CSV table of C-alpha atoms in Angstrom, one decimal:
chain,number,residue,atom,x,y,z
W,177,MET,CA,22.5,-11.0,9.7
W,178,GLY,CA,23.8,-9.2,6.6
W,179,ALA,CA,22.4,-5.9,5.3
W,180,HIS,CA,20.7,-7.6,2.4
W,181,ALA,CA,18.9,-10.2,4.6
W,182,ALA,CA,17.8,-7.4,7.0
W,183,SER,CA,16.5,-5.3,4.1
W,184,GLN,CA,14.6,-8.3,2.8
W,185,LEU,CA,13.2,-9.0,6.2
W,186,ARG,CA,12.1,-5.3,6.5
W,187,ALA,CA,10.6,-5.3,3.0
W,188,HIS,CA,8.7,-8.5,3.9
W,189,ARG,CA,7.4,-7.1,7.1
W,190,VAL,CA,6.2,-3.8,5.5
W,191,ALA,CA,4.8,-5.6,2.5
W,192,ARG,CA,2.8,-7.9,4.8
W,193,GLN,CA,1.3,-4.8,6.4
W,194,THR,CA,0.6,-2.8,3.3
W,195,ALA,CA,-0.1,-5.3,0.5
W,196,PRO,CA,-3.6,-6.6,0.0
W,197,MET,CA,-4.3,-10.3,-0.5
W,198,GLY,CA,-1.8,-13.1,-0.5
W,199,ALA,CA,0.6,-10.5,1.0
W,200,HIS,CA,3.3,-12.6,2.6
W,201,ARG,CA,3.4,-14.9,-0.5
W,202,ALA,CA,3.7,-11.9,-2.7
W,203,ALA,CA,6.4,-10.4,-0.5
W,204,ARG,CA,8.2,-13.7,-0.7
W,205,LEU,CA,8.2,-13.7,-4.4
W,206,GLY,CA,9.0,-10.0,-4.6
W,207,ALA,CA,11.7,-10.2,-2.0
W,208,HIS,CA,14.6,-10.7,-4.4
W,209,ARG,CA,13.9,-7.3,-5.9
W,210,PRO,CA,16.4,-4.6,-5.2
W,211,ALA,CA,15.6,-2.6,-2.0
W,212,HIS,CA,15.5,0.7,-3.7
W,213,LEU,CA,12.2,-0.4,-5.4
W,214,GLY,CA,10.5,-0.1,-2.0
W,215,ALA,CA,8.6,-2.8,-0.2
W,216,ARG,CA,5.2,-1.9,-1.5
W,217,GLN,CA,6.3,-2.0,-5.1
W,218,ALA,CA,8.1,-5.3,-4.5
W,219,ALA,CA,5.0,-6.7,-3.0
W,220,ARG,CA,2.9,-5.5,-5.9
W,221,GLN,CA,5.3,-7.1,-8.4
W,222,GLY,CA,5.3,-10.3,-6.3
W,223,ALA,CA,1.5,-10.3,-6.3
W,224,ARG,CA,1.5,-9.8,-10.1
W,225,ARG,CA,3.9,-12.7,-10.3
W,226,VAL,CA,1.7,-14.9,-8.1
W,227,ALA,CA,-1.3,-14.0,-10.2
W,228,ARG,CA,0.6,-14.9,-13.4
W,229,ILE,CA,1.8,-18.2,-12.0
W,230,GLU,CA,-1.7,-19.1,-10.8
W,231,LEU,CA,-3.2,-18.3,-14.1
W,232,ALA,CA,-0.6,-20.4,-15.9
W,233,ARG,CA,-1.3,-23.2,-13.5
W,234,LYS,CA,-5.1,-22.8,-14.1
W,235,ILE,CA,-4.6,-22.9,-17.9
W,236,THR,CA,-2.4,-26.0,-17.6
W,237,TRP,CA,-5.0,-27.8,-15.6
W,238,ASP,CA,-7.8,-26.7,-17.9
W,239,LEU,CA,-5.8,-28.1,-20.8
W,240,ALA,CA,-5.0,-31.3,-18.9
W,241,ASP,CA,-8.8,-31.7,-18.1
W,242,SER,CA,-9.8,-31.2,-21.8
W,243,SER,CA,-7.1,-33.4,-23.1
W,244,PRO,CA,-8.3,-36.3,-25.4
W,245,CYS,CA,-5.7,-38.6,-24.1
W,246,GLN,CA,-6.9,-39.0,-20.5
W,247,LEU,CA,-5.9,-41.9,-18.4
W,248,THR,CA,-8.4,-44.8,-18.5
W,249,GLU,CA,-9.1,-46.6,-15.2
């Protein structure tokens, strides 16, 4: 295993222990961040990204629900 993969794994593990909710998902999204940011910050940024993605998805679905051109059955 390369050094990068090892550091990602380590960051992932630490993030899973320290980050609050959705931790492993956040760690996965934050995993590509450079190692010097530290696992906790990477997880925080990952969590922020998860929240942003989920918010965008929610808005998209809300718009889809209120769309005037709904499919008729």
